[in-house]
Amino acid sequence: MSRTAPGRRPRLGVLVSGNGSNLQAILEAQRAGVLEVDVAVVISNRPGVRALSRAAAAGVPSLVVDHRERPSREAFDAELLGALREHEVEWVVLAGFMRLLGPGFLGAYRNRVINIHPALLPSFRGLHGARQALEYGVRVTGCTVHLVDHGVDTGAILDQSAVRVYPGDTVDSLEQRIHAAEHQLYVSVLQRIARGELLIESDTAGQPIIRGAGGRG
Ligand code: GRF
C-alpha cells in the first residue's frame, strides 16, 4: 500500500464487530479537528451492532461483511479487501474486530493494519485482557496500540498507556478505565501517523521499520 501523499489526510477503514466506542472516539476527534484523518468506511462482520449506528450517525459509509455467510476465511478476507480498496483505504484500523485476518489480507496491507488491545502487551494477550490482569493481581495494566502481524496480539508496539488497578476493582470497573485510556491512545497514535510524526515503513523482508514510536510528546 502506498504512503499518504504529503498534505493529504490518511484514509482509514475501521473494522468493527460490536460496540464501537473506539470508533466513536476516532469519529469525534475527527469531527473536532484534533484528528486529521478521513474515516472512509466502517465495516462490520456482524449485522446490527452499535458500531454501525455510530458510523451512520456520523455520516460515514458502512457495510456488513458477515463471515458466517462466506464460504471460507479467504473469501471473507477477499471481500473485505475489495471493499477497502473501493474506498481507497490506506490504513486498516481494528476497533473491537473479532476475526483474525489471514496472510493474503495482511500481505495486501503490509504494516498498515493497526489494532488496540486492552492490556500492556506482551502481557495478557487474547480476548480478556482486563479479566486476566485482575486475576493475575497486577497493580498496573493498560492498553497497547500495535501493528497486526500473523500472530495474535504479537505485532510491533506503536504505543501504550498505563492504567492503575485499584483494590476493589471489578472486571467492569477496570474495563471502563482501560476503555477511556484506549480512546485517548488510539486517537493520539493515529494523529501522530497522520502528521508524519510516527513513520511506519517496511524493510525488504516486509518487517516494519518504525520511527517516532513511544512518547506522546
Ligand atoms: C476494546 O477493549 C479493544 O481493546 C478490544 O476490543 C474492545 C473494543 O471496544 N480490541 P469498542 O467496540 O471499541 O467499544
PDB file of C-alpha atoms and ligand atoms in Angstrom:
ATOM      1  CA  MET A   1       0.000   0.000   0.000  1.00  0.00           C
ATOM      2  CA  SER A   2       1.333   3.397  -0.858  1.00  0.00           C
ATOM      3  CA  ARG A   3       2.030   6.069   1.713  1.00  0.00           C
ATOM      4  CA  THR A   4      -0.268   9.001   2.116  1.00  0.00           C
ATOM      5  CA  ALA A   5       0.839  11.877  -0.114  1.00  0.00           C
ATOM      6  CA  PRO A   6       2.142  14.906   1.815  1.00  0.00           C
ATOM      7  CA  GLY A   7      -0.644  17.282   2.782  1.00  0.00           C
ATOM      8  CA  ARG A   8      -3.363  14.674   2.318  1.00  0.00           C
ATOM      9  CA  ARG A   9      -5.320  13.164   5.145  1.00  0.00           C
ATOM     10  CA  PRO A  10      -4.794   9.422   5.528  1.00  0.00           C
ATOM     11  CA  ARG A  11      -7.871   7.398   4.614  1.00  0.00           C
ATOM     12  CA  LEU A  12      -8.858   4.892   7.275  1.00  0.00           C
ATOM     13  CA  GLY A  13     -11.045   1.837   7.056  1.00  0.00           C
ATOM     14  CA  VAL A  14     -12.285   0.876  10.512  1.00  0.00           C
ATOM     15  CA  LEU A  15     -13.212  -2.765  11.112  1.00  0.00           C
ATOM     16  CA  VAL A  16     -15.611  -3.461  13.964  1.00  0.00           C
ATOM     17  CA  SER A  17     -17.653  -6.288  15.449  1.00  0.00           C
ATOM     18  CA  GLY A  18     -19.586  -4.726  18.303  1.00  0.00           C
ATOM     19  CA  ASN A  19     -19.928  -1.689  20.488  1.00  0.00           C
ATOM     20  CA  GLY A  20     -17.590   0.661  18.643  1.00  0.00           C
ATOM     21  CA  SER A  21     -16.601   3.050  21.425  1.00  0.00           C
ATOM     22  CA  ASN A  22     -13.111   3.321  19.924  1.00  0.00           C
ATOM     23  CA  LEU A  23     -14.688   4.068  16.556  1.00  0.00           C
ATOM     24  CA  GLN A  24     -16.744   6.760  18.278  1.00  0.00           C
ATOM     25  CA  ALA A  25     -13.636   8.303  19.819  1.00  0.00           C
ATOM     26  CA  ILE A  26     -11.989   8.402  16.375  1.00  0.00           C
ATOM     27  CA  LEU A  27     -15.071   9.937  14.745  1.00  0.00           C
ATOM     28  CA  GLU A  28     -15.436  12.558  17.475  1.00  0.00           C
ATOM     29  CA  ALA A  29     -11.767  13.515  17.341  1.00  0.00           C
ATOM     30  CA  GLN A  30     -12.013  13.781  13.574  1.00  0.00           C
ATOM     31  CA  ARG A  31     -15.077  15.991  13.827  1.00  0.00           C
ATOM     32  CA  ALA A  32     -13.415  18.154  16.478  1.00  0.00           C
ATOM     33  CA  GLY A  33     -10.452  18.650  14.143  1.00  0.00           C
ATOM     34  CA  VAL A  34      -7.922  17.088  16.523  1.00  0.00           C
ATOM     35  CA  LEU A  35      -7.516  14.007  14.334  1.00  0.00           C
ATOM     36  CA  GLU A  36      -6.620  14.800  10.745  1.00  0.00           C
ATOM     37  CA  VAL A  37      -7.783  11.622   9.031  1.00  0.00           C
ATOM     38  CA  ASP A  38     -10.723  10.609   6.884  1.00  0.00           C
ATOM     39  CA  VAL A  39     -12.708   7.598   8.000  1.00  0.00           C
ATOM     40  CA  ALA A  40     -13.530   6.337   4.514  1.00  0.00           C
ATOM     41  CA  VAL A  41     -15.594   3.313   5.528  1.00  0.00           C
ATOM     42  CA  VAL A  42     -16.627   1.262   8.548  1.00  0.00           C
ATOM     43  CA  ILE A  43     -17.006  -2.473   8.010  1.00  0.00           C
ATOM     44  CA  SER A  44     -18.598  -4.882  10.463  1.00  0.00           C
ATOM     45  CA  ASN A  45     -18.567  -8.660  10.287  1.00  0.00           C
ATOM     46  CA  ARG A  46     -21.771  -8.659  12.345  1.00  0.00           C
ATOM     47  CA  PRO A  47     -25.064  -7.086  11.331  1.00  0.00           C
ATOM     48  CA  GLY A  48     -26.970  -4.792  13.681  1.00  0.00           C
ATOM     49  CA  VAL A  49     -24.118  -3.863  16.007  1.00  0.00           C
ATOM     50  CA  ARG A  50     -23.919  -0.490  17.742  1.00  0.00           C
ATOM     51  CA  ALA A  51     -20.748   0.464  15.855  1.00  0.00           C
ATOM     52  CA  LEU A  52     -22.817   0.575  12.652  1.00  0.00           C
ATOM     53  CA  SER A  53     -25.283   3.075  14.120  1.00  0.00           C
ATOM     54  CA  ARG A  54     -22.386   5.177  15.350  1.00  0.00           C
ATOM     55  CA  ALA A  55     -20.995   5.254  11.790  1.00  0.00           C
ATOM     56  CA  ALA A  56     -24.425   6.145  10.386  1.00  0.00           C
ATOM     57  CA  ALA A  57     -24.886   8.941  12.939  1.00  0.00           C
ATOM     58  CA  ALA A  58     -21.548  10.399  11.839  1.00  0.00           C
ATOM     59  CA  GLY A  59     -22.500  10.118   8.167  1.00  0.00           C
ATOM     60  CA  VAL A  60     -19.709   7.656   7.422  1.00  0.00           C
ATOM     61  CA  PRO A  61     -20.338   4.905   4.839  1.00  0.00           C
ATOM     62  CA  SER A  62     -20.602   1.473   6.416  1.00  0.00           C
ATOM     63  CA  LEU A  63     -21.257  -2.070   5.332  1.00  0.00           C
ATOM     64  CA  VAL A  64     -21.573  -5.560   6.723  1.00  0.00           C
ATOM     65  CA  VAL A  65     -19.493  -8.483   5.519  1.00  0.00           C
ATOM     66  CA  ASP A  66     -20.929 -11.329   7.559  1.00  0.00           C
ATOM     67  CA  HIS A  67     -18.253 -14.007   7.979  1.00  0.00           C
ATOM     68  CA  ARG A  68     -20.945 -16.640   8.614  1.00  0.00           C
ATOM     69  CA  GLU A  69     -22.266 -16.155   5.105  1.00  0.00           C
ATOM     70  CA  ARG A  70     -18.919 -16.525   3.381  1.00  0.00           C
ATOM     71  CA  PRO A  71     -17.646 -19.960   2.300  1.00  0.00           C
ATOM     72  CA  SER A  72     -14.128 -19.554   3.720  1.00  0.00           C
ATOM     73  CA  ARG A  73     -11.803 -17.240   5.593  1.00  0.00           C
ATOM     74  CA  GLU A  74     -10.104 -16.430   2.284  1.00  0.00           C
ATOM     75  CA  ALA A  75     -13.406 -15.443   0.700  1.00  0.00           C
ATOM     76  CA  PHE A  76     -14.233 -13.256   3.694  1.00  0.00           C
ATOM     77  CA  ASP A  77     -10.811 -11.585   3.626  1.00  0.00           C
ATOM     78  CA  ALA A  78     -11.017 -11.059  -0.142  1.00  0.00           C
ATOM     79  CA  GLU A  79     -14.358  -9.332   0.182  1.00  0.00           C
ATOM     80  CA  LEU A  80     -13.053  -7.084   2.937  1.00  0.00           C
ATOM     81  CA  LEU A  81     -10.062  -6.212   0.770  1.00  0.00           C
ATOM     82  CA  GLY A  82     -12.292  -5.405  -2.171  1.00  0.00           C
ATOM     83  CA  ALA A  83     -14.428  -3.042  -0.089  1.00  0.00           C
ATOM     84  CA  LEU A  84     -11.401  -1.336   1.459  1.00  0.00           C
ATOM     85  CA  ARG A  85      -9.824  -0.812  -1.949  1.00  0.00           C
ATOM     86  CA  GLU A  86     -13.055   0.502  -3.353  1.00  0.00           C
ATOM     87  CA  HIS A  87     -12.986   3.161  -0.646  1.00  0.00           C
ATOM     88  CA  GLU A  88      -9.279   3.826  -1.272  1.00  0.00           C
ATOM     89  CA  VAL A  89      -8.363   2.912   2.273  1.00  0.00           C
ATOM     90  CA  GLU A  90      -4.697   3.297   3.221  1.00  0.00           C
ATOM     91  CA  TRP A  91      -4.776   2.237   6.874  1.00  0.00           C
ATOM     92  CA  VAL A  92      -6.916  -0.509   8.348  1.00  0.00           C
ATOM     93  CA  VAL A  93      -7.872   0.252  11.934  1.00  0.00           C
ATOM     94  CA  LEU A  94      -9.228  -2.626  14.002  1.00  0.00           C
ATOM     95  CA  ALA A  95     -11.584  -1.403  16.703  1.00  0.00           C
ATOM     96  CA  GLY A  96     -13.001  -4.396  18.527  1.00  0.00           C
ATOM     97  CA  PHE A  97     -12.886  -6.512  15.361  1.00  0.00           C
ATOM     98  CA  MET A  98     -13.223 -10.134  16.462  1.00  0.00           C
ATOM     99  CA  ARG A  99     -11.869 -12.010  13.427  1.00  0.00           C
ATOM    100  CA  LEU A 100      -8.329 -12.995  12.582  1.00  0.00           C
ATOM    101  CA  LEU A 101      -7.091 -11.686   9.248  1.00  0.00           C
ATOM    102  CA  GLY A 102      -5.250 -14.127   7.002  1.00  0.00           C
ATOM    103  CA  PRO A 103      -1.882 -13.795   5.246  1.00  0.00           C
ATOM    104  CA  GLY A 104      -3.432 -12.630   1.952  1.00  0.00           C
ATOM    105  CA  PHE A 105      -5.078  -9.692   3.676  1.00  0.00           C
ATOM    106  CA  LEU A 106      -2.046  -8.804   5.786  1.00  0.00           C
ATOM    107  CA  GLY A 107       0.194  -9.020   2.722  1.00  0.00           C
ATOM    108  CA  ALA A 108      -2.020  -6.577   0.853  1.00  0.00           C
ATOM    109  CA  TYR A 109      -1.943  -4.097   3.763  1.00  0.00           C
ATOM    110  CA  ARG A 110       1.545  -4.923   4.998  1.00  0.00           C
ATOM    111  CA  ASN A 111       2.323  -2.951   8.154  1.00  0.00           C
ATOM    112  CA  ARG A 112      -0.811  -0.915   7.568  1.00  0.00           C
ATOM    113  CA  VAL A 113      -3.179  -2.806   9.890  1.00  0.00           C
ATOM    114  CA  ILE A 114      -3.395  -1.422  13.425  1.00  0.00           C
ATOM    115  CA  ASN A 115      -5.107  -2.861  16.484  1.00  0.00           C
ATOM    116  CA  ILE A 116      -5.795  -1.820  20.048  1.00  0.00           C
ATOM    117  CA  HIS A 117      -5.527  -4.328  22.855  1.00  0.00           C
ATOM    118  CA  PRO A 118      -6.827  -3.885  26.425  1.00  0.00           C
ATOM    119  CA  ALA A 119      -3.577  -4.768  28.235  1.00  0.00           C
ATOM    120  CA  LEU A 120       0.089  -3.878  28.249  1.00  0.00           C
ATOM    121  CA  LEU A 121       1.397  -6.356  25.678  1.00  0.00           C
ATOM    122  CA  PRO A 122       3.095  -8.764  25.757  1.00  0.00           C
ATOM    123  CA  SER A 123       1.112  -9.405  28.955  1.00  0.00           C
ATOM    124  CA  PHE A 124      -2.425 -10.742  28.765  1.00  0.00           C
ATOM    125  CA  ARG A 125      -2.874 -11.473  25.089  1.00  0.00           C
ATOM    126  CA  GLY A 126      -6.172 -12.753  23.821  1.00  0.00           C
ATOM    127  CA  LEU A 127      -9.759 -11.901  24.469  1.00  0.00           C
ATOM    128  CA  HIS A 128      -9.930 -10.993  28.158  1.00  0.00           C
ATOM    129  CA  GLY A 129      -7.166  -8.507  28.909  1.00  0.00           C
ATOM    130  CA  ALA A 130      -8.873  -6.824  31.860  1.00  0.00           C
ATOM    131  CA  ARG A 131     -10.066 -10.059  33.451  1.00  0.00           C
ATOM    132  CA  GLN A 132      -6.642 -11.642  33.143  1.00  0.00           C
ATOM    133  CA  ALA A 133      -4.947  -8.610  34.662  1.00  0.00           C
ATOM    134  CA  LEU A 134      -7.339  -8.666  37.609  1.00  0.00           C
ATOM    135  CA  GLU A 135      -6.958 -12.406  38.123  1.00  0.00           C
ATOM    136  CA  TYR A 136      -3.189 -12.188  37.977  1.00  0.00           C
ATOM    137  CA  GLY A 137      -3.186  -9.390  40.524  1.00  0.00           C
ATOM    138  CA  VAL A 138      -1.094  -6.829  38.645  1.00  0.00           C
ATOM    139  CA  ARG A 139      -1.219  -3.304  40.079  1.00  0.00           C
ATOM    140  CA  VAL A 140      -0.792  -1.624  36.713  1.00  0.00           C
ATOM    141  CA  THR A 141      -2.266  -2.686  33.405  1.00  0.00           C
ATOM    142  CA  GLY A 142      -3.314  -0.598  30.401  1.00  0.00           C
ATOM    143  CA  CYS A 143      -3.695  -0.738  26.657  1.00  0.00           C
ATOM    144  CA  THR A 144      -1.492  -1.142  23.616  1.00  0.00           C
ATOM    145  CA  VAL A 145      -1.739   0.051  20.028  1.00  0.00           C
ATOM    146  CA  HIS A 146       0.196  -2.284  17.766  1.00  0.00           C
ATOM    147  CA  LEU A 147       0.639  -3.376  14.194  1.00  0.00           C
ATOM    148  CA  VAL A 148      -1.123  -6.587  13.276  1.00  0.00           C
ATOM    149  CA  ASP A 149       1.073  -9.445  12.116  1.00  0.00           C
ATOM    150  CA  HIS A 150       0.395 -13.153  11.634  1.00  0.00           C
ATOM    151  CA  GLY A 151       0.231 -13.903  15.361  1.00  0.00           C
ATOM    152  CA  VAL A 152      -2.408 -12.987  17.931  1.00  0.00           C
ATOM    153  CA  ASP A 153      -1.507  -9.663  19.580  1.00  0.00           C
ATOM    154  CA  THR A 154       2.154 -10.140  18.652  1.00  0.00           C
ATOM    155  CA  GLY A 155       2.796  -7.266  16.203  1.00  0.00           C
ATOM    156  CA  ALA A 156       5.172  -4.357  16.760  1.00  0.00           C
ATOM    157  CA  ILE A 157       4.083  -1.992  19.524  1.00  0.00           C
ATOM    158  CA  LEU A 158       3.351   1.592  18.487  1.00  0.00           C
ATOM    159  CA  ASP A 159       2.402   2.991  21.907  1.00  0.00           C
ATOM    160  CA  GLN A 160       0.995   2.053  25.282  1.00  0.00           C
ATOM    161  CA  SER A 161      -0.865   3.713  28.108  1.00  0.00           C
ATOM    162  CA  ALA A 162      -0.849   2.591  31.749  1.00  0.00           C
ATOM    163  CA  VAL A 163      -3.961   2.149  33.898  1.00  0.00           C
ATOM    164  CA  ARG A 164      -3.714   1.548  37.649  1.00  0.00           C
ATOM    165  CA  VAL A 165      -5.640  -1.339  39.186  1.00  0.00           C
ATOM    166  CA  TYR A 166      -7.356  -0.324  42.420  1.00  0.00           C
ATOM    167  CA  PRO A 167      -8.308  -2.547  45.337  1.00  0.00           C
ATOM    168  CA  GLY A 168     -11.970  -3.414  44.897  1.00  0.00           C
ATOM    169  CA  ASP A 169     -11.842  -3.151  41.101  1.00  0.00           C
ATOM    170  CA  THR A 170     -14.189  -5.464  39.228  1.00  0.00           C
ATOM    171  CA  VAL A 171     -13.724  -6.566  35.618  1.00  0.00           C
ATOM    172  CA  ASP A 172     -16.314  -3.941  34.698  1.00  0.00           C
ATOM    173  CA  SER A 173     -14.760  -1.033  36.563  1.00  0.00           C
ATOM    174  CA  LEU A 174     -11.277  -1.876  35.294  1.00  0.00           C
ATOM    175  CA  GLU A 175     -12.545  -2.346  31.746  1.00  0.00           C
ATOM    176  CA  GLN A 176     -14.176   1.072  31.867  1.00  0.00           C
ATOM    177  CA  ARG A 177     -10.918   2.793  32.809  1.00  0.00           C
ATOM    178  CA  ILE A 178      -8.996   0.804  30.191  1.00  0.00           C
ATOM    179  CA  HIS A 179     -11.560   1.834  27.594  1.00  0.00           C
ATOM    180  CA  ALA A 180     -11.177   5.511  28.490  1.00  0.00           C
ATOM    181  CA  ALA A 181      -7.398   5.153  28.115  1.00  0.00           C
ATOM    182  CA  GLU A 182      -7.858   3.334  24.797  1.00  0.00           C
ATOM    183  CA  HIS A 183      -9.889   6.153  23.326  1.00  0.00           C
ATOM    184  CA  GLN A 184      -7.138   8.675  24.034  1.00  0.00           C
ATOM    185  CA  LEU A 185      -4.311   6.395  22.980  1.00  0.00           C
ATOM    186  CA  TYR A 186      -5.850   5.338  19.663  1.00  0.00           C
ATOM    187  CA  VAL A 187      -6.582   8.930  18.657  1.00  0.00           C
ATOM    188  CA  SER A 188      -3.093  10.005  19.699  1.00  0.00           C
ATOM    189  CA  VAL A 189      -1.330   7.270  17.685  1.00  0.00           C
ATOM    190  CA  LEU A 190      -3.484   7.885  14.608  1.00  0.00           C
ATOM    191  CA  GLN A 191      -2.857  11.608  14.806  1.00  0.00           C
ATOM    192  CA  ARG A 192       0.902  11.050  15.013  1.00  0.00           C
ATOM    193  CA  ILE A 193       0.649   8.827  11.924  1.00  0.00           C
ATOM    194  CA  ALA A 194      -1.442  11.479  10.163  1.00  0.00           C
ATOM    195  CA  ARG A 195       1.122  14.172  10.979  1.00  0.00           C
ATOM    196  CA  GLY A 196       4.051  12.017   9.911  1.00  0.00           C
ATOM    197  CA  GLU A 197       5.484  12.043  13.445  1.00  0.00           C
ATOM    198  CA  LEU A 198       5.142   8.294  13.616  1.00  0.00           C
ATOM    199  CA  LEU A 199       6.542   6.746  10.456  1.00  0.00           C
ATOM    200  CA  ILE A 200       5.890   3.126   9.639  1.00  0.00           C
ATOM    201  CA  GLU A 201       7.618   1.582   6.679  1.00  0.00           C
ATOM    202  CA  SER A 202       8.573  -1.918   5.577  1.00  0.00           C
ATOM    203  CA  ASP A 203      12.054  -3.312   5.033  1.00  0.00           C
ATOM    204  CA  THR A 204      12.823  -5.584   2.096  1.00  0.00           C
ATOM    205  CA  ALA A 205      11.731  -8.621   4.118  1.00  0.00           C
ATOM    206  CA  GLY A 206       8.414  -6.955   4.930  1.00  0.00           C
ATOM    207  CA  GLN A 207       9.322  -6.295   8.570  1.00  0.00           C
ATOM    208  CA  PRO A 208       8.170  -2.963   9.978  1.00  0.00           C
ATOM    209  CA  ILE A 209      10.578  -0.089  10.446  1.00  0.00           C
ATOM    210  CA  ILE A 210       9.074   2.285  12.968  1.00  0.00           C
ATOM    211  CA  ARG A 211      10.359   5.760  13.658  1.00  0.00           C
ATOM    212  CA  GLY A 212       8.959   8.000  16.350  1.00  0.00           C
ATOM    213  CA  ALA A 213       7.251   5.269  18.411  1.00  0.00           C
ATOM    214  CA  GLY A 214       6.697   5.809  22.109  1.00  0.00           C
ATOM    215  CA  GLY A 215       6.284   9.081  23.968  1.00  0.00           C
ATOM    216  CA  ARG A 216       3.191  11.022  23.137  1.00  0.00           C
ATOM    217  CA  GLY A 217       5.060  14.295  23.436  1.00  0.00           C
TER     218      GLY A 217
HETATM  219  C1  GRF B   1     -11.507  -2.791  23.196  1.00  0.00           C
HETATM  220  O1  GRF B   1     -11.310  -3.071  24.553  1.00  0.00           O
HETATM  221  C2  GRF B   1     -10.288  -3.164  22.410  1.00  0.00           C
HETATM  222  O2  GRF B   1      -9.109  -3.085  23.140  1.00  0.00           O
HETATM  223  C3  GRF B   1     -10.544  -4.598  22.040  1.00  0.00           C
HETATM  224  O3  GRF B   1     -11.930  -4.661  21.824  1.00  0.00           O
HETATM  225  C4  GRF B   1     -12.589  -3.655  22.586  1.00  0.00           C
HETATM  226  C5  GRF B   1     -13.462  -2.885  21.636  1.00  0.00           C
HETATM  227  O4  GRF B   1     -14.286  -1.966  22.281  1.00  0.00           O
HETATM  228  N1  GRF B   1      -9.744  -4.969  20.900  1.00  0.00           N
HETATM  229  P1  GRF B   1     -15.194  -0.990  21.428  1.00  0.00           P
HETATM  230  O5  GRF B   1     -16.017  -1.848  20.474  1.00  0.00           O
HETATM  231  O6  GRF B   1     -14.298  -0.054  20.693  1.00  0.00           O
HETATM  232  O7  GRF B   1     -16.059  -0.308  22.424  1.00  0.00           O
END
